[in-house]
CSV table of C-alpha atoms in Angstrom, one decimal:
chain,number,residue,atom,x,y,z
A,1,MET,CA,164.9,148.4,100.1
A,2,VAL,CA,163.1,148.3,96.8
A,3,GLY,CA,165.6,146.4,94.9
A,4,GLU,CA,166.0,143.9,97.6
A,5,SER,CA,162.0,143.3,97.6
A,6,ARG,CA,162.1,142.7,93.6
A,7,ARG,CA,165.1,140.4,94.0
A,8,TRP,CA,163.0,138.2,96.5
A,9,SER,CA,160.0,138.4,94.0
A,10,TRP,CA,162.1,137.0,91.1
A,11,ARG,CA,163.4,134.3,93.3
A,12,LEU,CA,159.9,133.1,94.4
A,13,LEU,CA,158.7,133.1,90.9
A,14,ALA,CA,161.7,131.0,89.7
A,15,MET,CA,161.1,128.5,92.4
A,16,TRP,CA,157.3,128.0,91.5
A,17,MET,CA,157.4,128.2,87.9
A,18,PRO,CA,158.2,124.5,87.4
A,19,VAL,CA,155.6,123.5,89.6
A,20,LEU,CA,152.9,125.5,87.7
A,21,LEU,CA,154.1,124.1,84.4
A,22,LEU,CA,153.8,120.6,85.8
A,23,TRP,CA,150.3,121.3,86.9
A,24,ILE,CA,149.1,122.8,83.6
A,25,THR,CA,150.7,119.7,81.9
A,26,CYS,CA,148.9,117.2,83.9
A,27,PHE,CA,145.5,118.8,84.4
A,28,PRO,CA,144.4,120.5,81.2
A,29,PRO,CA,141.7,123.0,81.6
A,30,MET,CA,138.1,121.8,81.3
A,31,ALA,CA,135.5,123.2,78.9
A,32,PRO,CA,133.8,126.4,80.2
A,33,GLY,CA,130.5,126.0,82.0
A,34,VAL,CA,127.0,127.0,80.7
A,35,ALA,CA,125.7,130.4,80.8
A,36,GLY,CA,123.5,130.7,83.8
A,37,THR,CA,125.0,127.6,85.6
A,38,SER,CA,126.9,127.2,88.7
A,39,GLY,CA,128.8,124.5,90.5
A,40,GLY,CA,131.0,121.8,89.3
A,41,VAL,CA,131.2,119.9,85.8
A,42,ARG,CA,129.6,116.7,85.4
A,43,THR,CA,131.0,114.6,82.2
A,44,GLY,CA,130.0,111.2,80.9
A,45,SER,CA,131.7,108.8,78.5
A,46,HIS,CA,131.2,105.6,76.7
A,47,VAL,CA,133.7,103.2,75.2
A,48,MET,CA,134.4,102.8,71.6
A,49,PRO,CA,136.2,99.6,70.2
A,50,GLY,CA,139.2,99.9,67.7
A,51,ARG,CA,142.3,98.0,66.8
A,52,LEU,CA,146.0,98.5,66.7
A,53,GLY,CA,148.3,97.5,63.7
A,54,ASP,CA,149.6,94.5,65.3
A,55,GLY,CA,146.1,92.9,66.0
A,56,ARG,CA,145.6,94.1,69.6
A,57,ALA,CA,142.4,95.6,70.3
A,58,LEU,CA,142.4,99.4,71.0
A,59,LEU,CA,140.1,101.1,73.3
A,60,SER,CA,139.2,104.7,72.7
A,61,ARG,CA,137.1,106.9,74.9
A,62,ALA,CA,134.6,109.2,73.2
A,63,LYS,CA,133.4,112.0,75.9
A,64,ARG,CA,130.1,112.9,76.4
A,65,GLY,CA,130.4,116.7,77.1
A,66,TRP,CA,127.4,118.0,78.9
A,67,VAL,CA,128.7,120.8,81.1
A,68,TRP,CA,126.5,121.6,84.0
A,69,ASN,CA,125.4,121.0,87.5
A,70,GLN,CA,122.5,123.2,88.1
A,71,MET,CA,120.7,126.1,86.4
A,72,PHE,CA,118.9,129.2,87.9
A,73,VAL,CA,116.2,131.3,87.0
A,74,LEU,CA,115.3,134.6,89.0
A,75,GLU,CA,111.8,134.6,90.2
A,76,GLU,CA,109.1,137.2,89.3
A,77,PHE,CA,111.0,138.3,86.1
A,78,SER,CA,108.6,139.9,83.5
A,79,GLY,CA,110.8,141.5,80.8
A,80,PRO,CA,109.5,141.9,77.4
A,81,ASP,CA,111.5,138.8,76.0
A,82,PRO,CA,111.9,135.3,77.4
A,83,ILE,CA,114.7,135.1,80.0
A,84,LEU,CA,117.8,132.9,79.1
A,85,VAL,CA,118.1,130.3,81.9
A,86,GLY,CA,121.1,128.8,80.4
A,87,ARG,CA,122.9,126.8,77.3
A,88,LEU,CA,123.2,123.1,76.8
A,89,HIS,CA,126.3,121.9,75.0
A,90,THR,CA,127.9,118.7,74.2
A,91,ASP,CA,131.3,117.6,72.3
A,92,LEU,CA,129.3,116.1,69.6
A,93,ASP,CA,128.2,119.7,68.5
A,94,VAL,CA,131.3,120.2,66.3
A,95,GLY,CA,131.9,120.7,62.7
A,96,GLY,CA,129.0,120.3,60.3
A,97,LYS,CA,127.1,117.6,62.2
A,98,ARG,CA,123.4,118.0,62.2
A,99,ILE,CA,122.4,117.6,65.9
A,100,LYS,CA,119.3,118.5,67.9
A,101,TYR,CA,118.8,119.3,71.5
A,102,VAL,CA,115.6,117.9,72.9
A,103,LEU,CA,114.1,118.9,76.4
A,104,ALA,CA,111.7,116.9,78.6
A,105,GLY,CA,110.3,116.9,82.1
A,106,GLU,CA,108.5,119.3,84.4
A,107,GLY,CA,107.7,122.5,82.5
A,108,ALA,CA,109.3,121.4,79.3
A,109,GLY,CA,107.5,123.0,76.2
A,110,THR,CA,105.2,125.1,78.3
A,111,ILE,CA,107.4,127.0,81.2
A,112,PHE,CA,110.7,126.3,79.6
A,113,ALA,CA,111.5,126.2,75.8
A,114,ILE,CA,114.9,125.1,74.2
A,115,ASN,CA,116.4,126.1,70.9
A,116,GLU,CA,117.1,122.9,69.1
A,117,MET,CA,119.9,124.0,67.3
A,118,THR,CA,121.8,126.0,69.9
A,119,GLY,CA,120.9,124.4,73.2
A,120,ASP,CA,119.7,127.7,74.7
A,121,ILE,CA,116.9,127.4,77.4
A,122,HIS,CA,114.5,130.0,78.0
A,123,ALA,CA,111.9,130.7,80.8
A,124,MET,CA,108.7,131.6,79.0
A,125,LYS,CA,106.4,132.6,81.9
A,126,ARG,CA,107.0,134.5,85.0
A,127,LEU,CA,108.1,132.2,87.9
A,128,ASP,CA,107.1,132.2,91.6
A,129,ARG,CA,109.7,130.4,94.0
A,130,GLU,CA,106.7,130.4,96.8
A,131,GLU,CA,104.7,128.2,94.3
A,132,LYS,CA,107.5,125.9,93.2
A,133,ALA,CA,111.2,126.1,93.9
A,134,GLU,CA,112.6,123.7,91.3
A,135,TYR,CA,111.9,121.9,88.2
A,136,THR,CA,113.6,118.6,87.2
A,137,LEU,CA,114.1,118.0,83.4
A,138,THR,CA,116.1,115.8,81.0
A,139,ALA,CA,118.1,116.8,78.2
A,140,GLN,CA,119.1,114.5,74.9
A,141,VAL,CA,121.0,115.0,71.8
A,142,THR,CA,119.6,113.4,68.7
A,143,ASN,CA,120.3,113.3,65.1
A,144,ALA,CA,118.6,116.3,63.6
A,145,ASP,CA,117.6,114.2,60.4
A,146,THR,CA,116.5,110.8,61.9
A,147,ASP,CA,115.7,111.7,65.6
A,148,GLU,CA,118.0,108.9,66.5
A,149,PRO,CA,119.5,109.5,70.1
A,150,LEU,CA,123.2,110.1,69.9
A,151,GLU,CA,123.7,110.0,73.8
A,152,PRO,CA,121.4,108.9,76.7
A,153,PRO,CA,119.2,111.4,78.3
A,154,SER,CA,120.7,113.3,81.4
A,155,GLU,CA,118.7,114.9,84.2
A,156,PHE,CA,119.3,118.4,85.5
A,157,ILE,CA,117.4,120.9,87.8
A,158,ILE,CA,116.5,124.6,87.3
A,159,LYS,CA,116.1,126.3,90.4
A,160,VAL,CA,113.9,129.3,90.7
A,161,GLN,CA,116.1,131.8,92.6
A,162,ASP,CA,114.5,133.9,95.2
A,163,ILE,CA,113.9,137.6,95.4
A,164,ASN,CA,112.5,139.4,98.5
A,165,ASP,CA,108.9,139.6,97.4
A,166,ASN,CA,107.2,138.6,100.7
A,167,PRO,CA,106.9,140.6,103.6
A,168,PRO,CA,106.9,139.0,107.2
A,169,GLN,CA,103.5,138.0,108.5
A,170,PHE,CA,102.2,137.4,112.1
A,171,THR,CA,99.8,134.8,111.5
A,172,GLU,CA,98.5,134.3,115.0
A,173,GLY,CA,98.2,138.0,116.0
A,174,PRO,CA,97.0,140.2,117.7
A,175,TYR,CA,98.2,138.9,120.7
A,176,ARG,CA,97.2,139.2,124.4
A,177,ALA,CA,99.5,138.7,127.3
A,178,SER,CA,99.6,139.3,131.1
A,179,VAL,CA,102.3,139.9,133.5
A,180,PRO,CA,102.3,140.6,137.4
A,181,GLU,CA,102.6,144.2,138.4
A,182,MET,CA,105.8,145.2,139.9
A,183,SER,CA,107.8,142.6,138.0
A,184,THR,CA,111.5,143.0,137.7
A,185,VAL,CA,113.2,144.5,134.7
A,186,GLY,CA,113.8,141.6,132.2
A,187,THR,CA,110.9,139.5,133.3
A,188,PRO,CA,109.5,137.8,130.0
A,189,VAL,CA,106.0,138.7,129.0
A,190,THR,CA,105.2,136.7,125.9
A,191,ARG,CA,106.8,135.6,122.7
A,192,VAL,CA,105.6,136.4,119.1
A,193,THR,CA,106.4,134.7,115.8
A,194,ALA,CA,106.3,136.0,112.3
A,195,SER,CA,107.0,133.9,109.3
A,196,ASP,CA,108.4,134.9,105.8
A,197,ALA,CA,107.4,132.9,102.5
A,198,ASP,CA,110.9,133.8,101.0
A,199,ASP,CA,113.7,131.3,100.8
A,200,PRO,CA,115.4,131.0,104.2
A,201,VAL,CA,118.6,129.5,102.7
A,202,TYR,CA,119.3,131.9,100.0
A,203,GLY,CA,120.3,135.4,101.1
A,204,ASN,CA,118.5,137.4,104.1
A,205,SER,CA,115.2,137.5,102.5
A,206,ALA,CA,113.6,135.5,105.2
A,207,ARG,CA,116.0,136.8,108.0
A,208,LEU,CA,113.9,138.5,110.4
A,209,VAL,CA,114.6,141.2,113.1
A,210,TYR,CA,112.1,142.3,115.6
A,211,SER,CA,111.6,145.7,117.2
A,212,ILE,CA,109.1,147.7,119.0
A,213,LEU,CA,107.4,150.6,117.3
A,214,GLU,CA,105.2,151.4,120.2
A,215,GLY,CA,105.3,150.6,123.9
A,216,GLN,CA,108.5,151.8,125.1
A,217,PRO,CA,109.9,152.7,127.7
A,218,TYR,CA,107.7,150.0,129.3
A,219,PHE,CA,108.7,147.0,127.3
A,220,SER,CA,111.5,145.6,125.3
A,221,ILE,CA,111.8,142.8,122.6
A,222,ASP,CA,114.8,140.5,121.8
A,223,PRO,CA,115.5,141.1,118.2
A,224,ASN,CA,116.2,137.6,117.3
A,225,SER,CA,114.0,135.6,119.5
A,226,ALA,CA,111.0,138.0,119.7
A,227,THR,CA,110.7,137.8,123.3
A,228,ILE,CA,108.8,140.5,124.8
A,229,LYS,CA,110.2,141.7,128.3
A,230,ILE,CA,109.5,144.2,131.1
A,231,ALA,CA,111.8,147.2,130.7
A,232,LEU,CA,110.8,149.7,133.4
A,233,HIS,CA,111.0,149.2,137.0
A,234,GLY,CA,107.9,149.6,139.4
A,235,MET,CA,104.9,149.2,136.9
A,236,ASP,CA,102.0,149.6,139.2
A,237,ARG,CA,98.6,148.2,138.1
A,238,GLU,CA,96.8,150.6,140.3
A,239,MET,CA,98.3,153.6,138.1
A,240,ARG,CA,97.8,151.9,134.6
A,241,GLU,CA,96.5,148.4,134.0
A,242,GLU,CA,96.7,147.9,130.2
A,243,TYR,CA,99.2,148.5,127.6
A,244,LEU,CA,99.3,148.4,123.8
A,245,VAL,CA,102.5,147.3,122.2
A,246,VAL,CA,103.1,147.3,118.3
A,247,ILE,CA,105.8,144.9,117.3
A,248,GLN,CA,107.6,145.1,113.8
A,249,ALA,CA,109.3,142.1,112.0
A,250,LYS,CA,111.6,143.0,109.2
A,251,ASP,CA,113.3,140.8,106.9
A,252,MET,CA,116.8,141.3,105.2
A,253,GLY,CA,118.3,141.1,108.7
A,254,GLY,CA,116.5,144.6,109.5
A,255,HIS,CA,118.7,146.5,106.9
A,256,MET,CA,117.2,149.3,104.5
A,257,GLY,CA,115.1,147.8,101.9
A,258,GLY,CA,113.8,145.0,103.8
A,259,LEU,CA,110.0,144.3,103.9
A,260,SER,CA,108.1,144.5,107.4
A,261,GLY,CA,105.1,143.3,109.0
A,262,THR,CA,103.5,144.4,112.2
A,263,THR,CA,101.3,143.1,115.0
A,264,THR,CA,99.8,144.3,118.3
A,265,VAL,CA,100.2,142.9,121.8
A,266,THR,CA,97.9,143.9,124.6
A,267,VAL,CA,99.6,143.4,127.6
A,268,THR,CA,97.6,143.4,131.0
A,269,LEU,CA,99.3,143.9,134.5
A,270,THR,CA,97.6,141.4,136.9
A,271,ASP,CA,97.3,142.4,140.4
A,272,VAL,CA,99.5,141.5,143.4
A,273,ASN,CA,98.7,142.4,147.1
A,274,ASP,CA,100.7,145.5,147.5
A,275,ASN,CA,98.2,147.8,148.9
A,276,PRO,CA,96.9,147.8,152.5
A,277,PRO,CA,93.1,148.3,153.6
A,278,LYS,CA,92.4,151.7,154.6
A,279,PHE,CA,89.4,152.7,156.7
A,280,SER,CA,87.6,155.5,155.2
A,281,LYS,CA,87.5,157.4,158.7
A,282,SER,CA,89.6,157.1,161.8
A,283,LEU,CA,86.6,157.4,164.0
A,284,TYR,CA,83.1,155.8,163.5
A,285,GLU,CA,80.0,156.7,165.7
A,286,PHE,CA,76.8,154.6,166.1
A,287,VAL,CA,73.9,155.3,168.2
A,288,ILE,CA,72.4,151.9,169.0
A,289,PRO,CA,69.0,151.5,171.0
A,290,GLU,CA,69.3,149.5,174.1
A,291,ASP,CA,66.5,147.2,173.0
A,292,LEU,CA,68.3,146.2,169.7
A,293,PRO,CA,67.7,142.4,169.2
A,294,ILE,CA,70.8,140.2,169.5
A,295,GLY,CA,72.4,139.5,166.1
A,296,LYS,CA,71.0,142.5,164.5
A,297,ALA,CA,73.4,145.2,162.9
A,298,GLY,CA,74.2,148.2,164.8
A,299,GLY,CA,76.6,149.8,162.3
A,300,ARG,CA,78.9,149.5,159.4
A,301,VAL,CA,82.5,150.2,158.7
A,302,LYS,CA,84.6,150.0,155.5
A,303,ALA,CA,88.3,149.6,154.9
A,304,ASN,CA,89.0,150.2,151.3
A,305,ASP,CA,91.6,148.4,149.3
A,306,ARG,CA,93.1,149.4,145.9
A,307,ASP,CA,93.8,145.9,145.1
A,308,ILE,CA,91.3,143.8,143.3
A,309,GLY,CA,89.6,140.3,143.7
A,310,GLU,CA,91.1,138.2,146.7
A,311,ASN,CA,94.0,140.7,147.2
A,312,ALA,CA,91.3,143.3,148.2
A,313,LYS,CA,89.3,141.2,150.8
A,314,SER,CA,89.7,141.8,154.6
A,315,THR,CA,88.4,140.3,157.8
A,316,TYR,CA,87.5,142.7,160.6
A,317,ASN,CA,88.1,142.1,164.4
A,318,ILE,CA,87.5,143.9,167.7
A,319,ILE,CA,90.8,144.2,169.3
A,320,GLU,CA,90.2,146.6,172.3
A,321,GLY,CA,87.2,148.0,174.4
A,322,ASP,CA,84.8,145.0,174.5
A,323,GLU,CA,85.9,143.5,177.8
A,324,ARG,CA,82.2,142.4,178.4
A,325,GLY,CA,82.0,140.7,175.3
A,326,MET,CA,79.0,142.8,174.0
A,327,PHE,CA,79.8,143.0,170.5
A,328,GLN,CA,80.9,141.0,167.4
A,329,ILE,CA,81.9,142.2,163.9
A,330,SER,CA,81.7,140.1,160.7
A,331,THR,CA,82.5,140.9,156.9
A,332,ASP,CA,79.8,141.5,154.2
A,333,GLY,CA,81.1,139.2,151.5
A,334,GLN,CA,79.4,141.5,148.8
A,335,THR,CA,80.4,145.0,150.1
A,336,GLN,CA,83.7,144.1,152.1
A,337,GLU,CA,82.0,146.2,155.0
A,338,GLY,CA,82.5,145.1,158.9
A,339,ILE,CA,79.0,144.8,160.3
A,340,LEU,CA,78.8,145.7,163.9
A,341,LYS,CA,76.3,143.3,165.9
A,342,LEU,CA,75.3,142.6,169.5
A,343,LYS,CA,76.3,139.3,171.2
A,344,LYS,CA,74.5,140.3,174.4
A,345,PRO,CA,71.6,142.7,175.2
A,346,LEU,CA,72.6,146.5,176.0
A,347,ASP,CA,71.4,148.1,179.2
A,348,PHE,CA,71.3,151.8,179.2
A,349,GLU,CA,71.1,152.1,182.9
A,350,SER,CA,74.3,150.1,183.5
A,351,LYS,CA,76.4,151.4,180.7
A,352,LYS,CA,75.6,154.2,178.3
A,353,ALA,CA,78.8,154.1,175.8
A,354,PHE,CA,81.4,151.7,174.6
A,355,THR,CA,84.6,152.8,172.7
A,356,LEU,CA,86.1,150.0,170.4
A,357,LYS,CA,89.1,149.7,168.2
A,358,VAL,CA,88.5,147.6,165.2
A,359,GLU,CA,91.1,146.2,162.9
A,360,ALA,CA,91.0,145.2,159.1
A,361,THR,CA,93.3,142.7,158.0
A,362,ASN,CA,94.1,141.3,154.4
A,363,LEU,CA,93.1,137.7,154.0
A,364,ARG,CA,96.1,137.2,151.6
A,365,SER,CA,99.6,138.4,151.6
A,366,GLU,CA,102.5,138.3,149.3
A,367,PRO,CA,105.7,136.1,150.1
A,368,GLY,CA,108.2,138.5,151.6
A,369,SER,CA,105.9,141.2,152.2
A,370,GLY,CA,106.2,140.7,156.1
A,371,GLY,CA,102.8,139.5,156.7
A,372,PRO,CA,99.4,140.6,155.8
A,373,TYR,CA,98.6,144.4,155.6
A,374,ARG,CA,96.2,145.9,158.2
A,375,ASP,CA,94.5,149.0,159.6
A,376,THR,CA,92.6,150.0,162.6
A,377,ALA,CA,89.9,152.4,163.4
A,378,THR,CA,88.0,153.7,166.5
A,379,VAL,CA,84.3,152.9,166.8
A,380,LYS,CA,82.3,154.8,169.6
A,381,VAL,CA,78.9,153.2,170.4
A,382,VAL,CA,76.3,155.3,172.3
A,383,VAL,CA,73.4,153.4,173.9
A,384,GLU,CA,70.2,154.8,173.5
A,385,ASP,CA,67.6,154.7,176.3
A,386,SER,CA,64.3,153.1,175.3
A,387,ASP,CA,60.8,153.5,177.0
A,388,GLU,CA,60.5,150.3,178.6
A,389,PRO,CA,57.3,149.0,180.3
A,390,PRO,CA,57.1,148.2,184.0
A,391,VAL,CA,58.1,145.0,185.3
A,392,PHE,CA,56.6,143.0,188.1
A,393,THR,CA,58.9,142.0,190.8
A,394,ARG,CA,57.3,138.4,190.5
A,395,PRO,CA,55.7,136.6,187.7
A,396,ALA,CA,52.8,135.6,189.7
A,397,TYR,CA,51.1,136.2,192.9
A,398,VAL,CA,48.9,134.3,195.1
A,399,LEU,CA,46.7,136.1,197.7
A,400,GLU,CA,44.1,134.8,200.1
A,401,VAL,CA,40.9,136.4,201.5
A,402,ASN,CA,38.1,135.4,203.6
A,403,GLU,CA,34.8,134.9,202.0
A,404,ASN,CA,33.0,137.4,204.4
A,405,ALA,CA,35.5,140.0,204.4
A,406,PRO,CA,34.3,143.6,204.0
A,407,VAL,CA,34.9,146.0,201.2
A,408,ASN,CA,38.3,147.7,201.1
A,409,THR,CA,39.9,145.0,203.3
A,410,VAL,CA,43.6,144.8,202.2
A,411,ILE,CA,44.4,141.3,201.1
A,412,GLY,CA,47.8,141.7,199.9
A,413,THR,CA,50.5,143.9,198.0
A,414,VAL,CA,52.0,143.6,194.5
A,415,ASN,CA,55.2,145.4,193.4
A,416,ALA,CA,56.3,146.6,189.9
A,417,ARG,CA,59.7,148.2,188.6
A,418,ASP,CA,60.2,150.8,186.0
A,419,PRO,CA,63.5,149.9,184.2
A,420,ASP,CA,63.8,153.7,182.8
A,421,THR,CA,64.2,154.8,186.4
A,422,THR,CA,67.1,154.3,188.6
A,423,GLY,CA,65.1,154.2,192.0
A,424,SER,CA,63.9,151.0,193.7
A,425,LEU,CA,60.3,150.6,193.6
A,426,SER,CA,57.9,153.5,192.3
A,427,PRO,CA,55.1,154.4,194.6
A,428,MET,CA,52.9,154.6,191.5
A,429,ARG,CA,53.6,150.9,191.0
A,430,ARG,CA,53.2,149.6,194.6
A,431,MET,CA,49.3,148.9,195.4
A,432,HIS,CA,47.4,147.1,198.0
A,433,ILE,CA,44.8,144.9,196.7
A,434,SER,CA,41.7,145.6,198.9
A,435,ASN,CA,39.0,143.7,197.3
A,436,PHE,CA,39.2,140.8,194.8
A,437,LYS,CA,37.0,142.7,192.3
A,438,TRP,CA,39.6,145.4,192.0
A,439,LEU,CA,42.4,143.0,191.1
A,440,SER,CA,41.7,142.6,187.7
A,441,PHE,CA,41.2,146.4,187.0
A,442,TRP,CA,44.5,147.2,188.7
A,443,LEU,CA,46.3,144.6,186.8
A,444,ASN,CA,45.1,145.8,183.5
A,445,ASN,CA,46.2,149.5,184.5
A,446,MET,CA,49.6,148.2,185.5
A,447,ALA,CA,50.3,146.5,182.0
């Protein structure tokens, strides 16, 4: 098997050898590039006139041998000696010709210096790509004795090559964000953005990857888009309302040796109506005097709600026990208490107690929750007897008496009722008017 493999190798070499020889003959190798350069080769030429022996004109081509494309210099280089950027070379620089290289343009003579004899270009200062990324210069070859240009000037660029010397920065932080409580896993919360002053094209110096340093397991972050999302199911505002999340952005694609920057995101869970109102007691008892004015408060009930804002507001209603329509209940907008008031006057003698069933209902409900949340409680009202004054059976009486009637003559009867007793007419309140002069005295006593 080994011998067969070698025979095939020799056959392939014999087949391709003529092609290789033809390529070398037709396309001779070019001059080598300049140290510190990259890319292709740019050459120039101009035409020199000449003559053949038979009188015909001969055109010969003299090449201008600038060999370069771009030069590069590493930023932030601070060695003891100037750093070699590259070398200029021309085909005229042969034999004993005295030529001189001349450099002009941005930074020529201050930042960049050229050796007039060899064409070597050095950077004389420490360069920062974030301040200036490239310099445009021109080079020309002149006669060293007369300074006469031997070729037209040619333009080239020196690019400052980036190193990873800038950490990512969050220019808009620290951040604040909010998300509804009980949000599903994967719900976006917010997005952060970091920037890196390094070159985004060259290498990975500006390629950022995001991660969470603090805030797990509650939140996650997309490493590329920096979108923060909910990572834990059932996050309840009533258990914890605020979270501090620390985000890191690291360059070099997140690999070891990359620079990093951090920011904080304060995430607040906003309230949703996920808690019902709950009465603090299942039974309330109030003693209300029977002479309480209509519209006055006779007692207060309270249904507490763990939600906040509009989600914690409730309305109160009497749903059982008030067949006579004696009571009404309203909501105190400040305390969210239910205020029990009279709609009709109470009468201890006719009804001494009431048992009411009161319901508290949330004003708002979440979609899909099955309607507003509610709770009920029992309210027992005991009517208190009041010491009421006697009441005449008539608002006015008209009595007649003869002018010559003797003293103690009965001229009529007036009747008064005591509301605090269950009998008909009290004997103490039935009196005969026997003389006119006693009427005023009797009425005053009745009052």
